[in-house]
Amino acid sequence: MCLKSVEGIVLVVGDNVDTDAIVPGRYLTLTDTRELGKHALEGLDPSIPGKLKERNLIVAGRNFGCGSSREHAVLALLGAGVKAVVAESFARIFYRNAINRGLLVVEAPGVSQKVSDGDRLVIDLESGVVVLASGETLPFKPIAREVLEIIEAGGLIERLRKELQYGRG
Amino acid sequence: MVNVAMDSLTAKILARASGRDRVEVGETVVATVDKVMIHDVTGPITLDLIDNLNARIPKPESLYIFLDHYSPSPSIPASGIHRRFRIFARTNGVINFFDVGEGVCHQVMVEGIVKPGEVVVGADSHTTTYGALAAFSTGIGSSEAAYAILTGRLWFKVPEPLYVRLDGALPSYASGKDIILSVLGILGQEGANYKALEFAGPGLRTLSMSDRLTVANMSVECGAKNAIFPLDEVTLDYVREFNTPIDLSSLSYLRTAKVESPHLTLDLSTLEPMVAKPHSPANVAPVPSVEGVSIDAAFIGSCTNGRYEDLLAAARILKGRRVSKDVRLIVTPASKRVLMRALQDGLIKMLLDAGAVVTPPSCGACFGGHLGVVGDDEVIISSSNRNFVGRMGSPKAKIYLASPVTVAASALEGCVTDPRRYLG
Ligand code: SF4
C-alpha cells in the first residue's frame, strides 16, 4: 500500500451521527461528489460545510454513519475534501461504503476524549497509530485483510474492473 | 448438507451459499447472491458505476429495480432519475422492474419474490426485512450492489449471532412494532452492530408474518447486519398464500433455531405499547409515560408498518370515529397489492370516512420527500422506522415512532394515546 500517513486538521462530532445528518434526504437526487460535498454534515449543523474547507479530518464518537445505506454520505465527505474519519466505532454499512469508495476510516477507541476541534492529527498507517497534537499516540484497530485488499485494489469498483477484464483467476 | 444443529440460521445459509458444509463466526466467505435490489435513491450511483464499466449484466432476471422513494415523482430531478431507470431496464432486459405506484421495495420483495434460505442483498438498510421469511438478507452500498449485479456474488463476514428468545403470547393490543421497540430499548442504537439477530422461542407462534417483517425491518436500527426467524407453519402459510415455489425438503435445516441460553429473553405477555421518542429509534418508552404529548400529524405506512394487517389494525380503532380536527392522518399502503386488498375489504372507505388522507403506494412521508412532509416545529407520530432529525422533513420537527394502533388512537385524540383505551 502506498498510503503511509494522513495528516490534517480535525472537526469533532459526537456519537451516533446518522447518514441523514451527513446528507439530508432532500439532496439525494444528486450523485455528483462535488455537489454533495457542499452539504456534508449539514443535517448536523448547517455551518459545518463551510468549516470543512480548512478541516479535513473528522473525529467522531461511537456508531458513526448509522442509519440508511446511502453511499451519498461517503461521497459527500469525499466531495467536501475529508481525507479520513477517525471514530470510536462505525456503523456497518457506512464502514463498507467508505472502504469501497476509498475514504480512510479507522477505529481508535478513546480518540473522542483526547482530541479537540481544530487539532492537528496524523494517522500513521505503517505503525497503526493516531498521533495526537500533544505528540501522544493512540493505537487504532488493525484493518482486516479483506478490507486492505479492497483498498489496495483502489476500491471495490477498480477491483471489479480487473476481475471483469481478467476473469475470476 | 452437514450443517451443525447448533449453528445459527445465518451461518447455515451462508455455508450453503458459499458451497461449504460449515462456516465459522468471523470468517469471511464469498457467497452466491440469489437476488439484488436497488431503488431510485441508491440505484443511480449503481447505474453510474455499471455504465462506467461498460459491462453487461449476466443475469438480469436476478435484479429487482424499484421506483418507490420519489413515487410518483415530485420533482424534475427525480423524474430524470426515473426516466434513466426506465431506459436502463429496457436496454438491459430487466424484467423485474417496478415502476411508480407498485409499492415500497421491501414490501413487494416479500410478496412472493424472496424465498426461505436465499441470500438477498439490497442497496437499502432495511433489506434486513426478508429475514422474517428465513432468508439471509442485508443492506449494502451502491458500489457493492454494482459488484453483486455484475458478478452474482459478494463477500460476507459470518456475523456473530445474538439470540433473542420470545416467551408468552403477544397481547391483542401489541404487535411486531412493540416487540422491536422493546428490543431496541434494551440493546441501544449499536447494541447489535455487525451481529445477526436470531429470533426463536415458544412466543413465535403468536407472531404473524406481518409482525415478523416489522421486527426484522427495524433490527437494523440497533446496527444488526441481518435478522432471521426460523421456518415454521406461519412461514409456510405465508409462502403458500403467494404461491411461492419452494422445495421444502431442502429447507428443513431452517426449521430449528436455538432457544437455550439466549442473550435476551422477552416475555411477550407483559409487553406494553411502546413509542420511540425524538430523535432515535432506540430512545424508547412505554406509551403511558408519554401520553398527552400533542401532535400535528400522524402517518401510517412504510416498509415497517404499511401492510394490510396494519391498515386493518388501525381501522379497528378508527371505524365509526373521526380523526381530531387538529391532526392530519396520512395513510400510505406499502404496495399496490395492499391497497387493492384494503379497497376490496372496505378498509380504505373506513379510513377515508374517519378523516384519513390515503395516498398511492410509496415510501412517501417516511422519507420526507413528498406526500406529507412535516414542517418546522411540528410533531408527528409515525408507524415508520426512523425518527432522526430531519428524516420526515424539517429538522425542527419532532417524530415519535409507534405501532399502527397507537398512531390511530393518537390521531383520534390529537395527542399520544394508549391504544388500549380503544381496544377494550
Ligand atoms: S418506506 Fe421508508 S424506510 Fe422503507 S424503504 Fe421507503 S424510505 Fe426506506
XYZ file of C-alpha atoms and ligand atoms in Angstrom:
601
model
C 0.000 0.000 0.000
C 1.452 3.352 -0.970
C -0.569 5.365 1.534
C 1.664 5.706 4.600
C 0.155 8.503 6.612
C -2.602 11.072 6.500
C -2.407 14.411 8.225
C -4.958 17.134 8.753
C -6.991 19.468 10.944
C -9.809 17.995 12.947
C -13.549 18.635 13.100
C -15.060 16.901 16.129
C -18.573 15.418 16.072
C -20.474 13.338 18.653
C -21.958 9.837 18.942
C -24.481 8.238 16.542
C -24.065 10.699 13.680
C -26.530 9.173 11.213
C -26.458 9.300 7.424
C -29.489 11.631 7.364
C -27.278 14.103 9.269
C -24.376 13.545 6.859
C -26.577 14.080 3.769
C -30.201 15.061 4.387
C -32.720 13.199 2.195
C -33.551 16.261 0.101
C -30.124 16.144 -1.597
C -30.291 12.510 -2.640
C -31.178 13.236 -6.237
C -27.567 14.468 -6.536
C -24.844 11.981 -7.408
C -22.031 14.405 -8.196
C -19.410 14.197 -5.452
C -18.594 17.928 -5.511
C -22.242 18.967 -5.287
C -22.913 16.514 -2.464
C -19.814 17.852 -0.701
C -21.430 21.273 -0.375
C -23.944 19.706 2.022
C -21.686 17.379 4.019
C -22.890 17.099 7.625
C -25.335 19.921 7.005
C -28.034 17.948 8.802
C -25.949 18.059 11.968
C -25.096 21.734 11.773
C -25.572 23.957 8.697
C -22.258 25.733 9.424
C -20.186 22.554 9.004
C -19.882 22.540 5.176
C -18.189 25.961 5.408
C -15.776 24.722 8.062
C -14.730 21.688 6.047
C -12.641 23.938 3.807
C -9.860 24.040 6.377
C -10.745 20.941 8.398
C -10.206 17.723 6.560
C -10.243 15.028 9.238
C -13.316 14.070 11.201
C -13.060 12.700 14.704
C -16.296 11.083 15.822
C -17.776 9.234 18.755
C -19.498 5.878 18.617
C -21.510 4.418 15.716
C -20.584 6.994 13.067
C -22.686 6.638 9.893
C -25.613 4.715 11.348
C -28.970 4.689 9.588
C -29.582 4.438 5.875
C -27.254 2.735 3.411
C -26.884 5.849 1.233
C -23.410 5.849 -0.309
C -24.042 9.557 -0.865
C -22.828 10.015 2.734
C -19.341 8.819 1.826
C -19.380 10.751 -1.459
C -20.374 13.949 0.361
C -17.470 13.653 2.788
C -15.057 12.938 -0.065
C -16.542 15.815 -2.059
C -16.007 18.165 0.876
C -12.340 17.206 0.927
C -12.444 14.989 4.017
C -9.436 12.669 3.974
C -10.325 10.338 6.811
C -12.741 9.679 9.647
C -11.348 8.523 12.980
C -14.111 7.245 15.258
C -14.724 5.269 18.424
C -16.753 2.906 16.229
C -18.570 2.836 12.890
C -21.941 1.575 11.714
C -21.606 -1.437 9.439
C -22.856 -0.258 6.034
C -21.122 3.121 6.268
C -17.844 1.369 7.056
C -18.159 -0.885 3.991
C -19.171 2.016 1.749
C -16.194 4.087 2.925
C -13.752 1.285 2.151
C -15.351 0.658 -1.228
C -15.008 4.334 -2.135
C -11.536 4.877 -0.758
C -12.393 7.046 2.253
C -9.983 6.101 5.032
C -11.832 5.008 8.179
C -10.033 3.993 11.364
C -11.429 2.885 14.687
C -9.434 4.324 17.565
C -11.139 3.744 20.930
C -10.651 6.712 23.241
C -9.962 9.195 20.449
C -13.009 11.392 21.020
C -11.910 12.195 24.576
C -8.418 13.232 23.548
C -8.957 15.432 20.527
C -10.396 18.943 20.283
C -11.800 20.851 17.359
C -9.021 22.379 15.281
C -6.266 20.000 16.499
C -3.703 18.738 14.041
C -3.719 14.956 13.776
C -1.620 12.382 11.960
C -2.876 8.894 11.085
C 0.225 6.754 10.779
C -0.846 3.707 8.794
C 2.517 1.980 9.000
C 2.653 1.968 12.785
C -1.120 1.678 13.226
C -1.420 4.714 15.469
C -3.046 8.108 15.540
C -0.575 10.841 16.582
C -2.327 13.493 18.662
C -1.460 17.218 18.787
C 0.379 16.619 22.078
C 2.600 14.025 20.455
C 0.846 11.233 22.328
C -0.033 8.201 20.208
C -3.216 6.162 20.237
C -3.343 2.751 18.557
C -6.200 2.048 16.153
C -7.772 -1.329 15.432
C -5.833 -3.189 12.744
C -7.525 -3.086 9.346
C -8.842 -6.523 8.251
C -7.111 -8.368 5.429
C -10.103 -8.399 3.088
C -10.554 -4.675 3.644
C -6.888 -3.994 2.872
C -7.234 -5.985 -0.344
C -10.034 -3.707 -1.496
C -8.096 -0.573 -0.566
C -5.035 -1.884 -2.374
C -7.063 -2.589 -5.486
C -8.080 1.077 -5.471
C -11.616 0.454 -4.213
C -14.237 -2.147 -4.971
C -15.072 -0.989 -8.473
C -11.433 -0.951 -9.575
C -11.164 -4.473 -8.271
C -14.284 -5.387 -10.205
C -12.857 -3.767 -13.347
C -9.829 -6.040 -13.064
C -11.967 -9.124 -12.383
C -14.115 -8.391 -15.432
C -11.011 -7.918 -17.569
C -9.124 -10.996 -16.480
C -11.915 -13.329 -15.405
C -12.027 -14.880 -11.990
C -8.431 -16.059 -11.706
C -25.612 -30.887 3.961
C -23.653 -31.439 7.168
C -24.901 -28.391 8.997
C -24.300 -28.488 12.688
C -27.579 -28.074 14.514
C -26.096 -25.576 16.961
C -25.006 -23.149 14.287
C -27.049 -20.004 13.754
C -29.531 -19.960 10.883
C -27.453 -17.198 9.324
C -24.292 -19.312 9.410
C -26.172 -22.262 7.900
C -27.461 -20.185 4.988
C -24.054 -18.599 4.353
C -22.468 -22.066 4.399
C -24.920 -23.312 1.776
C -24.480 -20.204 -0.369
C -20.699 -20.456 -0.323
C -20.671 -24.181 -1.099
C -19.387 -25.197 2.314
C -20.508 -27.717 4.929
C -19.925 -25.313 7.719
C -18.637 -21.782 8.313
C -17.214 -20.211 11.457
C -18.306 -16.949 13.019
C -15.894 -14.191 11.976
C -14.654 -15.962 8.858
C -15.060 -14.231 5.505
C -16.923 -16.158 2.826
C -17.772 -15.402 -0.769
C -21.429 -16.276 -1.220
C -23.607 -16.607 -4.287
C -26.255 -13.930 -4.193
C -29.732 -15.011 -5.323
C -31.270 -11.568 -5.737
C -30.130 -7.942 -5.756
C -32.436 -4.996 -5.134
C -31.820 -1.324 -5.941
C -34.144 1.676 -5.880
C -34.464 5.258 -7.053
C -32.313 6.748 -4.256
C -29.343 4.410 -4.016
C -29.638 2.964 -7.534
C -28.450 5.935 -9.620
C -24.929 5.559 -8.189
C -25.046 1.843 -9.066
C -26.116 2.659 -12.631
C -23.267 5.210 -12.915
C -20.779 2.501 -11.952
C -22.228 -0.137 -14.293
C -22.290 2.358 -17.182
C -18.768 3.427 -16.375
C -17.528 -0.163 -16.529
C -19.414 -0.634 -19.768
C -20.349 -4.085 -18.512
C -23.131 -6.468 -19.473
C -25.409 -7.764 -16.719
C -25.009 -11.546 -16.722
C -28.329 -12.394 -15.034
C -30.784 -9.520 -15.423
C -33.564 -11.734 -14.004
C -31.887 -11.604 -10.559
C -32.016 -7.815 -10.447
C -35.024 -6.062 -8.897
C -35.469 -2.348 -9.511
C -37.986 -0.153 -7.687
C -39.116 3.404 -8.256
C -40.597 3.857 -4.809
C -38.958 6.664 -2.846
C -39.998 9.520 -5.118
C -43.179 7.918 -6.259
C -44.911 9.381 -8.218
C -42.120 11.859 -8.876
C -42.477 15.179 -7.033
C -39.623 16.986 -8.817
C -37.812 17.419 -12.104
C -34.545 15.792 -10.875
C -36.471 12.755 -9.584
C -38.302 12.456 -12.908
C -34.912 12.493 -14.608
C -33.736 9.643 -12.400
C -36.892 7.649 -13.130
C -36.515 8.146 -16.858
C -32.960 6.904 -16.692
C -34.068 3.772 -14.817
C -36.792 3.014 -17.355
C -34.314 3.233 -20.204
C -31.781 1.138 -18.270
C -34.367 -1.570 -17.520
C -35.469 -1.712 -21.153
C -31.988 -1.855 -22.647
C -30.663 -4.393 -20.143
C -33.632 -6.743 -20.165
C -34.509 -6.158 -16.504
C -37.901 -7.856 -16.265
C -38.327 -7.259 -12.542
C -38.838 -3.551 -12.881
C -41.394 -1.952 -10.561
C -42.446 1.491 -11.705
C -44.155 4.187 -9.606
C -47.304 3.020 -7.852
C -46.231 -0.617 -7.413
C -45.118 -0.031 -3.843
C -42.180 0.068 -1.444
C -39.337 -2.249 -2.449
C -39.249 -4.277 0.774
C -42.977 -4.954 0.779
C -43.076 -6.052 -2.859
C -39.986 -8.244 -2.320
C -41.848 -10.246 0.340
C -44.961 -10.625 -1.808
C -43.823 -13.862 -3.410
C -40.309 -12.909 -4.536
C -37.884 -13.742 -1.690
C -37.827 -17.412 -0.657
C -36.666 -19.059 2.571
C -32.958 -19.921 2.553
C -31.994 -17.395 -0.110
C -29.225 -14.805 0.054
C -30.629 -11.435 -0.928
C -28.863 -8.074 -0.828
C -30.329 -4.660 -1.390
C -28.935 -1.164 -1.627
C -31.092 -0.147 1.311
C -30.503 -0.669 5.004
C -33.958 -2.137 5.640
C -33.208 -5.110 3.393
C -32.992 -6.943 6.745
C -36.802 -7.269 6.416
C -36.658 -10.525 4.414
C -35.137 -12.408 7.351
C -38.726 -12.816 8.534
C -39.005 -15.410 5.729
C -35.968 -17.359 6.994
C -33.732 -15.827 4.323
C -30.355 -14.145 4.781
C -30.765 -10.560 3.683
C -28.781 -7.437 4.380
C -28.314 -3.876 3.219
C -25.285 -2.910 1.161
C -23.988 0.215 -0.546
C -24.434 1.227 -4.167
C -20.931 0.084 -5.209
C -21.444 -3.336 -3.676
C -24.785 -3.589 -5.444
C -22.964 -2.989 -8.750
C -20.455 -5.677 -7.780
C -23.188 -8.182 -6.885
C -25.196 -7.395 -10.040
C -22.178 -7.911 -12.293
C -20.636 -10.946 -10.566
C -23.533 -12.668 -8.775
C -21.546 -12.901 -5.558
C -20.338 -10.874 -2.602
C -18.109 -11.336 0.434
C -19.609 -11.543 3.892
C -18.091 -11.888 7.294
C -20.118 -14.557 9.098
C -21.791 -12.474 11.812
C -21.797 -13.352 15.473
C -25.349 -14.371 16.449
C -27.364 -12.509 19.052
C -30.143 -14.851 20.143
C -33.463 -13.388 21.228
C -35.951 -15.742 22.839
C -39.633 -14.828 22.797
C -41.814 -16.361 25.508
C -45.521 -15.965 26.203
C -48.223 -14.787 23.838
C -48.461 -11.417 22.112
C -51.427 -9.448 23.568
C -54.057 -8.212 21.112
C -53.110 -4.527 21.568
C -49.430 -5.186 20.841
C -47.671 -6.040 17.576
C -44.278 -6.535 15.985
C -43.552 -2.821 16.405
C -43.853 -3.027 20.201
C -41.544 -6.058 20.220
C -38.786 -4.462 18.179
C -39.048 -1.136 20.016
C -38.607 -3.055 23.288
C -35.565 -4.839 21.855
C -34.119 -1.508 20.667
C -34.665 -0.026 24.117
C -32.640 -2.843 25.676
C -29.866 -3.097 23.082
C -29.485 0.585 22.167
C -28.585 2.084 18.804
C -25.492 -0.054 18.241
C -26.201 -2.970 20.560
C -26.249 -5.477 17.717
C -23.687 -3.795 15.460
C -22.392 -6.302 12.859
C -24.395 -9.104 14.504
C -27.167 -11.433 13.343
C -30.310 -11.089 15.437
C -31.924 -14.517 15.582
C -35.422 -14.870 16.999
C -36.791 -18.108 18.458
C -38.906 -19.465 21.279
C -42.463 -20.531 22.038
C -43.793 -16.974 21.640
C -43.026 -17.081 17.911
C -46.211 -18.928 17.040
C -48.251 -15.923 18.198
C -46.433 -13.667 15.720
C -47.984 -13.232 12.285
C -45.721 -12.811 9.265
C -46.603 -9.122 9.331
C -45.286 -8.859 12.932
C -42.090 -10.686 11.966
C -41.497 -8.448 8.955
C -41.730 -5.371 11.210
C -39.275 -6.874 13.705
C -36.764 -7.855 11.010
C -37.183 -4.484 9.289
C -36.221 -2.421 12.338
C -33.457 -4.751 13.526
C -31.064 -2.573 11.572
C -31.833 0.286 13.984
C -29.605 -1.409 16.570
C -26.948 -1.996 13.916
C -27.764 -5.636 13.124
C -26.304 -6.980 9.900
C -29.367 -9.164 9.491
C -32.263 -10.581 11.438
C -33.680 -14.049 10.994
C -36.660 -16.158 12.018
C -36.823 -19.950 11.704
C -39.081 -21.520 9.103
C -42.335 -22.643 10.725
C -46.033 -23.035 9.973
C -46.528 -19.261 9.824
C -43.808 -19.044 7.153
C -45.284 -21.937 5.203
C -48.808 -20.493 5.261
C -47.434 -17.183 4.041
C -45.391 -18.766 1.276
C -48.479 -20.748 0.178
C -50.604 -17.596 0.107
C -48.248 -16.166 -2.504
C -47.769 -19.457 -4.346
C -44.021 -19.098 -3.925
C -42.490 -22.268 -5.348
C -40.187 -23.797 -2.723
C -38.532 -27.156 -2.272
C -39.447 -27.908 1.324
C -37.266 -30.994 1.665
C -34.123 -28.934 1.096
C -35.164 -26.327 3.671
C -35.575 -28.478 6.771
C -32.298 -27.066 8.144
C -34.099 -23.742 8.646
C -36.693 -25.218 10.974
C -34.676 -25.455 14.155
C -33.402 -22.375 15.910
C -31.528 -22.096 19.185
C -33.735 -21.447 22.202
C -31.392 -22.390 25.079
C -29.261 -19.723 26.822
C -30.329 -16.749 24.679
C -28.683 -13.331 25.020
C -32.048 -11.745 25.543
C -35.448 -13.060 26.607
C -38.668 -11.166 26.142
C -41.966 -12.183 27.732
C -44.496 -11.073 25.146
C -47.432 -11.308 27.537
C -46.068 -8.410 29.620
C -45.395 -6.166 26.638
C -46.771 -2.626 26.762
C -47.461 -0.447 23.720
C -44.134 1.257 23.074
C -43.031 4.508 21.465
C -39.638 5.815 20.298
C -39.201 9.454 21.271
C -37.196 12.003 19.254
C -34.524 11.649 17.862
C -33.527 7.992 17.945
C -35.416 4.727 17.322
C -33.701 3.374 20.449
C -34.976 6.204 22.651
C -37.990 4.140 23.693
C -40.569 4.399 26.432
C -43.908 2.767 27.208
C -46.771 4.762 25.663
C -48.362 5.635 29.059
C -45.235 7.615 30.030
C -45.602 9.984 27.069
C -49.381 10.113 26.833
C -50.709 13.609 26.241
C -47.913 14.975 24.012
C -49.782 16.983 21.314
C -49.362 16.011 17.687
C -49.976 17.811 14.394
C -49.759 14.832 12.092
C -49.951 11.046 12.074
C -48.594 8.636 9.468
C -49.457 5.001 8.826
C -47.316 3.483 6.112
C -43.734 2.482 5.131
C -41.988 -0.867 4.791
C -42.212 -1.209 8.571
C -45.969 -0.908 9.047
C -47.806 -0.219 5.803
C -49.205 -3.704 5.286
C -52.800 -4.852 5.050
C -52.651 -6.073 8.677
C -51.509 -2.598 9.766
C -54.341 -0.852 7.938
C -56.777 -3.383 9.384
C -55.471 -2.807 12.925
C -55.770 0.965 12.511
C -59.279 0.614 11.055
C -60.333 -1.375 14.134
C -59.731 1.806 16.129
C -60.856 4.381 13.566
C -64.086 2.688 12.466
C -67.075 4.930 13.112
C -64.877 7.638 14.685
C -63.321 10.911 13.430
C -59.670 11.922 13.459
C -59.099 15.055 15.609
C -59.622 18.229 13.569
C -56.130 19.369 14.643
C -54.448 16.337 13.126
C -53.880 15.219 9.545
C -53.697 11.428 9.300
C -51.884 10.205 6.221
C -52.202 6.555 5.219
C -49.862 5.178 2.558
C -50.368 1.490 1.713
C -46.978 -0.178 1.249
C -47.861 -1.811 -2.056
C -50.459 -1.937 -4.776
C -51.457 -5.380 -3.555
C -52.050 -3.986 -0.055
C -54.090 -1.119 -1.495
C -56.214 -3.455 -3.659
C -56.982 -5.768 -0.775
C -57.837 -2.853 1.522
C -60.097 -1.439 -1.191
C -61.928 -4.718 -1.701
C -62.485 -5.202 2.016
C -63.818 -1.686 2.513
C -60.884 -0.651 4.717
C -59.994 2.315 2.542
C -63.536 3.663 2.749
C -63.490 3.195 6.507
C -60.216 5.148 6.766
C -61.487 7.922 4.498
C -64.737 8.135 6.474
C -62.660 8.599 9.626
C -60.899 11.564 8.013
C -57.656 9.979 6.790
C -55.847 11.090 3.638
C -54.990 7.982 1.613
C -52.058 8.269 -0.819
C -50.816 5.946 -3.556
C -48.341 3.195 -2.530
C -44.931 4.820 -1.978
C -42.280 5.474 0.666
C -43.999 8.837 0.879
C -43.800 10.652 4.190
C -41.377 8.131 5.750
C -38.598 9.658 3.732
C -39.592 13.317 3.995
C -39.579 13.763 0.238
C -43.256 14.230 -0.544
C -46.825 13.086 0.250
C -46.891 14.678 3.691
C -43.638 16.465 4.520
C -43.500 17.664 8.134
C -42.909 21.390 8.722
C -40.980 23.453 11.285
C -41.944 22.866 14.919
C -44.494 20.198 14.025
C -44.881 16.927 15.907
C -45.741 13.706 14.084
C -46.440 10.196 15.291
C -45.449 7.677 12.658
C -45.573 3.934 12.073
C -42.280 4.119 10.114
C -38.812 3.194 11.359
C -36.634 6.279 11.799
C -37.065 9.474 13.787
C -33.684 11.072 13.165
C -33.541 14.871 12.954
C -34.933 15.949 9.568
C -35.954 12.461 8.492
C -39.553 13.349 7.638
C -38.964 16.958 6.602
C -37.999 19.903 8.782
C -35.027 19.438 11.133
C -37.144 21.364 13.636
C -39.893 18.726 13.641
C -40.262 16.016 16.277
C -41.016 12.419 15.321
C -42.486 9.728 17.578
C -42.492 6.151 16.288
C -45.211 3.710 17.301
C -47.416 0.852 16.114
C -50.372 1.470 13.766
C -52.909 1.138 16.609
C -51.032 3.650 18.762
C -50.797 6.028 15.784
C -54.532 5.619 15.075
C -55.564 6.212 18.702
C -53.283 9.258 18.859
C -54.795 10.660 15.644
C -58.254 10.469 17.228
C -57.219 12.255 20.412
C -54.749 14.772 18.939
C -52.046 13.621 21.329
C -50.021 10.487 22.040
C -52.599 7.983 23.278
C -52.550 4.456 24.684
C -54.421 2.258 22.166
C -55.744 0.048 24.985
C -58.347 2.731 25.614
C -59.967 1.846 22.315
C -59.295 -1.851 22.275
C -61.066 -2.783 25.467
S -40.598 3.131 3.428
Fe -39.074 4.406 4.437
S -37.636 3.008 5.393
Fe -38.859 1.831 3.935
S -37.629 1.804 2.049
Fe -39.020 3.559 1.930
S -37.877 5.294 2.775
Fe -36.814 3.422 3.384
